[in-house]
Coordinates of N, CA and C in Angstrom, one line a residue:
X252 N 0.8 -1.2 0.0 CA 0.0 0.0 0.0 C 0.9 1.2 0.0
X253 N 0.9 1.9 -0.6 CA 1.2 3.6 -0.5 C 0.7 4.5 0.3
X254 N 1.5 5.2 0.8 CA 0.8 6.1 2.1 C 0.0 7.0 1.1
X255 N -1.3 7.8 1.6 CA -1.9 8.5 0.8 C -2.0 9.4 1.8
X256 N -2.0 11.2 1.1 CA -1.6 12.3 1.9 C -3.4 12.5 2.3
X257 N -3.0 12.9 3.7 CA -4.2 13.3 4.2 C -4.8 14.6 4.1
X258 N -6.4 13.9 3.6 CA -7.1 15.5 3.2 C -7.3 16.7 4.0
X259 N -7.4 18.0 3.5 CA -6.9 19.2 4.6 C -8.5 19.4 4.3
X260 N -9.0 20.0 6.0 CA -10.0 20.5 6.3 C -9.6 21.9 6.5
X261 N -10.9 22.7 6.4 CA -11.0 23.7 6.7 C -11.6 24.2 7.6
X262 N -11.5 25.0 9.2 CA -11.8 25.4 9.8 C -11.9 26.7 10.1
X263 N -13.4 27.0 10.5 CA -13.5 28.4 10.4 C -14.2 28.3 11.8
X264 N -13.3 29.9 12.5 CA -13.5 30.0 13.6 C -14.1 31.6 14.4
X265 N -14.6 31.5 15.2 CA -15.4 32.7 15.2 C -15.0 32.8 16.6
X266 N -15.0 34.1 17.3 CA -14.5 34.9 18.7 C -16.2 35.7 19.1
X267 N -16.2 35.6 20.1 CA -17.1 36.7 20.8 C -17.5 37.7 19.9
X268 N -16.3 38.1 19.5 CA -16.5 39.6 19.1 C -17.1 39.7 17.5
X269 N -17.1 38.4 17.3 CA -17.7 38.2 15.8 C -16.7 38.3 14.4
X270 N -15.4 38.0 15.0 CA -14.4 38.0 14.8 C -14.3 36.7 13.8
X271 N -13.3 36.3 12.4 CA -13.5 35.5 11.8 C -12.2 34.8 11.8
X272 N -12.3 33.9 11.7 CA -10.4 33.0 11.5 C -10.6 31.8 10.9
X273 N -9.7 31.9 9.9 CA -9.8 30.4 9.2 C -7.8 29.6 9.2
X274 N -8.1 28.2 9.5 CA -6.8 27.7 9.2 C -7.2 26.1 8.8
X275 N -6.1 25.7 7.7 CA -6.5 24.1 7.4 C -5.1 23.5 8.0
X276 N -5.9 22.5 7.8 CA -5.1 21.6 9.1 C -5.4 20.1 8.5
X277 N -4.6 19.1 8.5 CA -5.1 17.4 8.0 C -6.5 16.7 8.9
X278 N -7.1 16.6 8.2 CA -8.4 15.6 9.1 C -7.8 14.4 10.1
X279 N -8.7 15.0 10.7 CA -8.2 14.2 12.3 C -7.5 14.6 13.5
X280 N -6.8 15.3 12.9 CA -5.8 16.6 13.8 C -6.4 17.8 14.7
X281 N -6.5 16.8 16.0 CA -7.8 18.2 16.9 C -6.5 18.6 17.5
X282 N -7.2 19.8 17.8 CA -6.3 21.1 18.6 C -7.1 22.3 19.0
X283 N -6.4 23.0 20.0 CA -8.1 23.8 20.8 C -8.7 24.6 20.0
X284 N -9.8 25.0 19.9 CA -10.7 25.6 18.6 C -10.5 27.2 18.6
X285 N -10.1 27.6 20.3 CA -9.6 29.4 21.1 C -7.8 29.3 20.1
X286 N -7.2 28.5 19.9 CA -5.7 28.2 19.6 C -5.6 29.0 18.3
X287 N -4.8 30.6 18.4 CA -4.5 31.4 17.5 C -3.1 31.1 17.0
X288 N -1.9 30.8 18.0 CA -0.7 30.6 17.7 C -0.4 29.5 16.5
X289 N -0.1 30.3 14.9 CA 0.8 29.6 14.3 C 1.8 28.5 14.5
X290 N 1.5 27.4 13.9 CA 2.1 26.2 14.0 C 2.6 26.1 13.1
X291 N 4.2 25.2 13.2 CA 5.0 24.9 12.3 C 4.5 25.2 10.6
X292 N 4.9 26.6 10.0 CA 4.2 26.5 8.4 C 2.7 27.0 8.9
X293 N 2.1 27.1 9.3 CA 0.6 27.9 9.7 C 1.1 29.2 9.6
X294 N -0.4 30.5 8.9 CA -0.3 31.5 9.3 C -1.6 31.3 9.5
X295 N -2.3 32.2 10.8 CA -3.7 32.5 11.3 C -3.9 34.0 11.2
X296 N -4.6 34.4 10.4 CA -5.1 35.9 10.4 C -6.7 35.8 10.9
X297 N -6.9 36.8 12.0 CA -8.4 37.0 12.6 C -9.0 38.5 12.1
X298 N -10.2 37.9 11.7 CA -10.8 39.5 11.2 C -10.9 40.0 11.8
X299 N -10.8 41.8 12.1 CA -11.6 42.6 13.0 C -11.3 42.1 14.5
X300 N -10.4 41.7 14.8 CA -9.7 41.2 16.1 C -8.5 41.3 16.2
X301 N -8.1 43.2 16.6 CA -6.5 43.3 17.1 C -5.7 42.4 17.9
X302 N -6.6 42.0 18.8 CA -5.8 41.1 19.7 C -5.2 39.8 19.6
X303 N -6.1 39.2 18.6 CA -5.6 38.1 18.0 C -4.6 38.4 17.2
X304 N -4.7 39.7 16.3 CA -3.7 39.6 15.4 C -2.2 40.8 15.6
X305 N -2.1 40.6 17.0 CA -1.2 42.1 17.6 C -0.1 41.3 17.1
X306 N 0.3 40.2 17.3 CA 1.9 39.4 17.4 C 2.4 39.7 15.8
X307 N 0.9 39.3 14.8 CA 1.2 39.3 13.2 C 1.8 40.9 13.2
X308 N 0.9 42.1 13.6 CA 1.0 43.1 13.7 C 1.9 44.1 14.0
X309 N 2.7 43.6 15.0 CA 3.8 43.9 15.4 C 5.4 43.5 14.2
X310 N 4.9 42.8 13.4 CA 6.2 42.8 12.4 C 5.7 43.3 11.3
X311 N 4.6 43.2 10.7 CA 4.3 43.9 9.4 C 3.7 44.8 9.5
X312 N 3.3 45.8 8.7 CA 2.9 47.1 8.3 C 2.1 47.0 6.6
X313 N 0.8 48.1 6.7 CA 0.9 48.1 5.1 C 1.2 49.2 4.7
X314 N 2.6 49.9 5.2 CA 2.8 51.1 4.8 C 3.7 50.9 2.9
X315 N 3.2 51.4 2.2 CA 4.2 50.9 0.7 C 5.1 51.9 0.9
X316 N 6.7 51.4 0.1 CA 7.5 52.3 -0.1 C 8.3 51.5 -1.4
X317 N 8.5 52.3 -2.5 CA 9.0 51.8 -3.5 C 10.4 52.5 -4.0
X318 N 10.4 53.3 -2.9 CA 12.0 53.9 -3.0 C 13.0 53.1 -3.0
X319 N 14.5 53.3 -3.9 CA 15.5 52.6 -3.7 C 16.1 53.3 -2.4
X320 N 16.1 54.3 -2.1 CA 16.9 54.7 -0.8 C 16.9 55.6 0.3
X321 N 17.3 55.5 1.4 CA 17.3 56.2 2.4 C 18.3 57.7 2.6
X322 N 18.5 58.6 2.9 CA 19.5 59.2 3.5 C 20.4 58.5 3.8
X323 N 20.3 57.6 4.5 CA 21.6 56.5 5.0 C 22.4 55.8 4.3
X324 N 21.4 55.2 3.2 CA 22.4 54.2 2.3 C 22.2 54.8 0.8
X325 N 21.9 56.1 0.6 CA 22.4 56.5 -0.7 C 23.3 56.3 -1.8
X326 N 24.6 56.7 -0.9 CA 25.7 57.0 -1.2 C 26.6 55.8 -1.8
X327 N 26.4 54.3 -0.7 CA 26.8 53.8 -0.3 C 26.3 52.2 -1.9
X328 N 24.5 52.5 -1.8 CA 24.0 51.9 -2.4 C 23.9 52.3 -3.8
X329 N 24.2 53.6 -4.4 CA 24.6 54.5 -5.3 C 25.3 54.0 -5.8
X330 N 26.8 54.3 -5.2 CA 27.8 54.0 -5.9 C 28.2 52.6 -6.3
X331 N 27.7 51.5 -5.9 CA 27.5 49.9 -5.9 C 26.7 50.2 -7.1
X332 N 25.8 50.7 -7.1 CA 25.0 50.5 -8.7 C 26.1 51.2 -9.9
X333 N 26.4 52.3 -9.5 CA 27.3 52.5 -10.9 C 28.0 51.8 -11.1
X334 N 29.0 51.3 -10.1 CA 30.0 50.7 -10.7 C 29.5 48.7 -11.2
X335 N 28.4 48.6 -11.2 CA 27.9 47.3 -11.5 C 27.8 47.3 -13.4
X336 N 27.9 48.9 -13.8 CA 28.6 48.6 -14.8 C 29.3 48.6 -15.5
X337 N 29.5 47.6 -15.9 CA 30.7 47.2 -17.0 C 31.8 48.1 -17.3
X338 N 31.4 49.0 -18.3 CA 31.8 50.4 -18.6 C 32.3 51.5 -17.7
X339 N 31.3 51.9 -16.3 CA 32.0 52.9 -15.5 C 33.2 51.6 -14.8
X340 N 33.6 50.6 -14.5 CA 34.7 49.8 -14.3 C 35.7 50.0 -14.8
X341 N 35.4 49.6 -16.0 CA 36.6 49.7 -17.0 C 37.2 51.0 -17.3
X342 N 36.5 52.4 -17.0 CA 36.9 53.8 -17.4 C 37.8 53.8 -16.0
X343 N 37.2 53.4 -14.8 CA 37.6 54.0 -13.6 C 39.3 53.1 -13.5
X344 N 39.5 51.8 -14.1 CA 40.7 51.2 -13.7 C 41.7 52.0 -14.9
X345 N 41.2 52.7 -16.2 CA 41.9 52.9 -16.7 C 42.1 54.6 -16.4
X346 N 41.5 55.2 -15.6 CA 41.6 56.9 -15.3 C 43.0 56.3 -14.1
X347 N 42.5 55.5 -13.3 CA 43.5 54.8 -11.8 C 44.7 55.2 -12.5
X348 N 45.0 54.2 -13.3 CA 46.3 54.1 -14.3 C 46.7 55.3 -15.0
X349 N 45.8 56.1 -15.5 CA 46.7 57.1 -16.3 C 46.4 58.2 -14.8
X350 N 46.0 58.3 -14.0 CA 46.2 59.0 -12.8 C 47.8 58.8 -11.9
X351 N 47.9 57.2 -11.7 CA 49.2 57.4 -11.0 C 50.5 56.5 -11.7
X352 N 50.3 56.3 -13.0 CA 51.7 56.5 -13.7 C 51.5 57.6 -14.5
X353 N 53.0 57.0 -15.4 CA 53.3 57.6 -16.4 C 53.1 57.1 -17.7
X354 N 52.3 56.0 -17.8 CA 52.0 55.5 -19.1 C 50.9 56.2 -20.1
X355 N 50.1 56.9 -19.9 CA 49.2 57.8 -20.4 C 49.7 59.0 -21.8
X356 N 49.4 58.8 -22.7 CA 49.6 59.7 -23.4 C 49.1 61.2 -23.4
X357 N 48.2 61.0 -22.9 CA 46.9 61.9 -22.5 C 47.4 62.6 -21.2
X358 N 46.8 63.4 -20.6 CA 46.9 64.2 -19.4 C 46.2 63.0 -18.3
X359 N 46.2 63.3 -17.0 CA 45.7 62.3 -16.0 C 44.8 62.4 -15.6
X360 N 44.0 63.1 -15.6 CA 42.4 63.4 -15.7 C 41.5 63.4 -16.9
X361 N 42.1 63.1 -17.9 CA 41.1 63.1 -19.2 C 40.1 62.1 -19.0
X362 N 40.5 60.8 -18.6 CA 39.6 60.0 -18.2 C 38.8 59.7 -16.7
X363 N 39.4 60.3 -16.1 CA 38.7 60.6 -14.4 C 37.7 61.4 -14.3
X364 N 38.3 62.8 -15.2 CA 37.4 63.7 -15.5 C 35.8 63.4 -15.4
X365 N 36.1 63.2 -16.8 CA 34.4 62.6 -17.6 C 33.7 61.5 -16.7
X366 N 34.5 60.6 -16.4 CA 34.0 59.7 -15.2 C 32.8 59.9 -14.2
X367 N 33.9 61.0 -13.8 CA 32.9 61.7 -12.4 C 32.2 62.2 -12.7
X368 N 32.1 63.3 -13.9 CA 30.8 64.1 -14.4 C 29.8 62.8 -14.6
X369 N 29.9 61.8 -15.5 CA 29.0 61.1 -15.9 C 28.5 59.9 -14.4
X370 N 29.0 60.1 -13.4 CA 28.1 59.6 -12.0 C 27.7 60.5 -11.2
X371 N 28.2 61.9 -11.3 CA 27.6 62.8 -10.8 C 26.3 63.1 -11.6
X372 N 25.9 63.0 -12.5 CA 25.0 63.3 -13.1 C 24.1 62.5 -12.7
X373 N 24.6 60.8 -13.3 CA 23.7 59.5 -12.3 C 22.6 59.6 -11.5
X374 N 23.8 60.4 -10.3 CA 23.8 60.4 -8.9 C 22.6 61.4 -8.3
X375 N 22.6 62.4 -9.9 CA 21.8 63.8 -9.0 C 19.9 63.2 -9.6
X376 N 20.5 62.2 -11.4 CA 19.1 62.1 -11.6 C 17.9 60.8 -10.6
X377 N 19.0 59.7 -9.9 CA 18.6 59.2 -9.4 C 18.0 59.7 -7.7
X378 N 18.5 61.0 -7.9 CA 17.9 61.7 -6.2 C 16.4 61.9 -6.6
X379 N 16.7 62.7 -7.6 CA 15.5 63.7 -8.5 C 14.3 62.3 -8.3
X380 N 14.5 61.0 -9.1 CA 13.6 60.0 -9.4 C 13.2 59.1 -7.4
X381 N 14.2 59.4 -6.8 CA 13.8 59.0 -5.4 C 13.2 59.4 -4.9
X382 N 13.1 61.1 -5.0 CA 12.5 61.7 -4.1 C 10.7 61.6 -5.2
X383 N 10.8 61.4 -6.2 CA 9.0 61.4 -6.8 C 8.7 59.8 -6.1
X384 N 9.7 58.7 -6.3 CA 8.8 58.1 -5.4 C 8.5 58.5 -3.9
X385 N 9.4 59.1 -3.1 CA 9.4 58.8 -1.8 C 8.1 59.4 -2.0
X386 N 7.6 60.5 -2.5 CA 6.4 61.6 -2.6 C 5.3 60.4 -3.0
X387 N 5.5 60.1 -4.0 CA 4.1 58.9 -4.3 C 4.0 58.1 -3.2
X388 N 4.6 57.2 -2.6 CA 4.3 56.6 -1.6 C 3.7 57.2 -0.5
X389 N 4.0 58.8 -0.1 CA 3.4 59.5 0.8 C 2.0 59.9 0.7
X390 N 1.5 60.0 -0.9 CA 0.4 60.1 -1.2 C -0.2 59.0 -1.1
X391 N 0.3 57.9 -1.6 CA -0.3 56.5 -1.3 C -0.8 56.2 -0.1
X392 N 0.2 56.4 0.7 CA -0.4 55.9 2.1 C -1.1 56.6 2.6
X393 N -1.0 57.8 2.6 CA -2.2 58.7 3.3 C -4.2 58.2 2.3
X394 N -3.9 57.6 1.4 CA -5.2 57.6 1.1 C -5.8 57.3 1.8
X395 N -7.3 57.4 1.8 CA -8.3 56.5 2.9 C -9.1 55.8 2.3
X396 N -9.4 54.8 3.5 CA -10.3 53.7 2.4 C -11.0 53.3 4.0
X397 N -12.3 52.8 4.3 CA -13.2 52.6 5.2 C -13.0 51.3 5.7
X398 N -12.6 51.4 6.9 CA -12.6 50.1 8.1 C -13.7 50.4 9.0
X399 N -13.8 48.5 9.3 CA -14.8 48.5 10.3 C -14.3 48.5 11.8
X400 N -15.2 49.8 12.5 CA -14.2 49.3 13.9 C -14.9 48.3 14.8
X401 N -14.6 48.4 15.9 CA -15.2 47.5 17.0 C -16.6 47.5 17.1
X402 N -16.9 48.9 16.8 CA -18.6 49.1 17.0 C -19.2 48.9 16.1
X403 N -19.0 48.7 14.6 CA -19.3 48.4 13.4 C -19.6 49.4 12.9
X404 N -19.1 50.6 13.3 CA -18.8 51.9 12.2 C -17.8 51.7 11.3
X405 N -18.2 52.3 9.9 CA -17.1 52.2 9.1 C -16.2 53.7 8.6
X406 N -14.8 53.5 9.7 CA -14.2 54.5 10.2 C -12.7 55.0 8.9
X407 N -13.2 55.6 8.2 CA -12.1 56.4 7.2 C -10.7 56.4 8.2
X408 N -10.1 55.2 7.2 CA -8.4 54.9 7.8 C -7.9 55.3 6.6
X409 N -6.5 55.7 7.1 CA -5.5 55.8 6.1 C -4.5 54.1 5.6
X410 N -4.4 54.1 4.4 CA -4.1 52.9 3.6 C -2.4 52.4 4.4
X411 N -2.0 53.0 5.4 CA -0.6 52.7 5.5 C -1.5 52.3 7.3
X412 N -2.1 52.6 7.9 CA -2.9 52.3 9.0 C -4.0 51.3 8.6
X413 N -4.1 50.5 7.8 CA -4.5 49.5 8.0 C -3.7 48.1 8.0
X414 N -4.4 47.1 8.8 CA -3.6 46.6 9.9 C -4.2 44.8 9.3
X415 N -3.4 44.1 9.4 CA -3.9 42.9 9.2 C -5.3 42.2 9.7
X416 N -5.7 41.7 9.5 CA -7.3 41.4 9.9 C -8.5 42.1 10.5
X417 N -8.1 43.2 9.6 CA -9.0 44.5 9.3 C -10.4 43.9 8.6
X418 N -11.8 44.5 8.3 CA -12.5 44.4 7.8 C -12.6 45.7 6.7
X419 N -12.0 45.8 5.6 CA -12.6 47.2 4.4 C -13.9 47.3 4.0
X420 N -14.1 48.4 3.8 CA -15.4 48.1 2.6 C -14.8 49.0 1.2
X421 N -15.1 48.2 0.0 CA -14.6 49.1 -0.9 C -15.6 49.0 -1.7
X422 N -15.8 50.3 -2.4 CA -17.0 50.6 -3.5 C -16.7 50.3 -4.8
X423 N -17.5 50.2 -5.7 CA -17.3 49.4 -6.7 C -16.1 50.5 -7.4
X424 N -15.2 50.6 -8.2 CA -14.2 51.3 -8.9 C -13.4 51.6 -8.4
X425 N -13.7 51.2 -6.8 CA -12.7 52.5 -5.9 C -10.9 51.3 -5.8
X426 N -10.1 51.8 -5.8 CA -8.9 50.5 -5.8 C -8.5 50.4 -4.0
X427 N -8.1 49.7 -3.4 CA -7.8 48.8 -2.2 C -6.6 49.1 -1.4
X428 N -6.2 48.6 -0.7 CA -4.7 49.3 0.0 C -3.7 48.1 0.3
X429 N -4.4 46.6 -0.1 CA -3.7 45.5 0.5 C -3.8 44.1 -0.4
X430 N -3.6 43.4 -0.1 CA -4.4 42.3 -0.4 C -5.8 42.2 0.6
X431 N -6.0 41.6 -0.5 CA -7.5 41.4 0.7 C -8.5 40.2 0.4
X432 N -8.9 39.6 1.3 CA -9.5 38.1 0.8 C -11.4 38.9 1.5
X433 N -12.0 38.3 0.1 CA -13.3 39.0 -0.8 C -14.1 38.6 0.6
X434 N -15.2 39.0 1.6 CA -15.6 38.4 2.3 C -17.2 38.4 1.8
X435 N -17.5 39.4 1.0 CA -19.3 39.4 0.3 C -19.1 40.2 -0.8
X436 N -20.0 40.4 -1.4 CA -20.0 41.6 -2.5 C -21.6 41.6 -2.7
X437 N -21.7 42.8 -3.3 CA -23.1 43.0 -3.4 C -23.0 43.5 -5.1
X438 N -24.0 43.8 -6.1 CA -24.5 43.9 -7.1 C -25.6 45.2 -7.1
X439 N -25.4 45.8 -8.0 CA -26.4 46.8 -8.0 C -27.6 46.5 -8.7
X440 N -27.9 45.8 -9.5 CA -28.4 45.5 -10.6 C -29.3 44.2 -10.5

């Protein structure tokens, strides 16, 4: 006989607070029905229940940021990209060389020169293109999109303040802030 993989059930679990949780698990496999803690490869997200989901909470965010860089690692991560090509390489080992011999026919900056202009330039358009993202992302996240709170008012949050097992409501056209798993939809028509 061949072992045959055991079929996964699905369990869906509800809190006081009307709170929803689902996790699958192999049939046969009991464990307490209150049991929020992730198990080996389990992720458990609870709707509309911070407290169930404070631990997920505390390491993720849905703030977006599509920036390549910080103040901090500009410079650092900057210059790693230039020189990843090919070409500013090969210019900078051959400026090295007509910089500190005398093999050069040329003067010892002819090729250092142009070097540096052409990463300073890089350098200033890739600020220019950082800073429109960091700006889009700041718009992004401030958008608002309607969560449900505790009381079942639906409370205008900003898209970077919404929180894992949040409940949205989103209107028909309007775009979303996260993933989000569909819980009803309604039709006009």
């Amino acid at each position: 006989q061949g072992s045959k993989a055991p079929e996964a059930a699905v369990r869906v679990h509800t809190s006081r607070l009307g709170s929803l949780g689902t996790s699958t698990r192999a049939r046969g496999e009991t464990r307490d029905a209150d049991s929020w803690r992730a198990h080996k490869g389990e992720r458990r997200a609870f709707s509309n229940s911070p407290r169930l989901n404070a631990q997920i909470n505390a390491l993720v965010s849905n703030r977006t940021s599509s920036a390549k860089y910080t103040v901090w690692n500009f410079l650092p991560k900057n210059i790693f990209e230039q020189f990843r090509r090919l070409a500013n390489v090969y210019f900078l080992l051959i400026g090295l060389i007509q910089a500190t011999t005398n093999l050069s026919p040329t003067g010892r900056w002819n090729t250092l020169g142009p070097l540096l202009v052409v990463i300073w330039v890089n350098m200033v358009r890739e600020v220019a293109e950082d800073l429109a993202r960091h700006a889009q992302d700041r718009k992004d996240n401030a958008r608002r999109t309607h969560v449900r709170s505790d009381s079942g008012e639906l409370v205008p949050t900003p898209w970077a303040r919404v929180r894992v097992g949040d409940i949205v409501a989103v209107a028909e056209g309007e775009e979303f802030p996260a993933d989000c798993l569909l819980l009803a939809a309604e039709t006009g028509g």
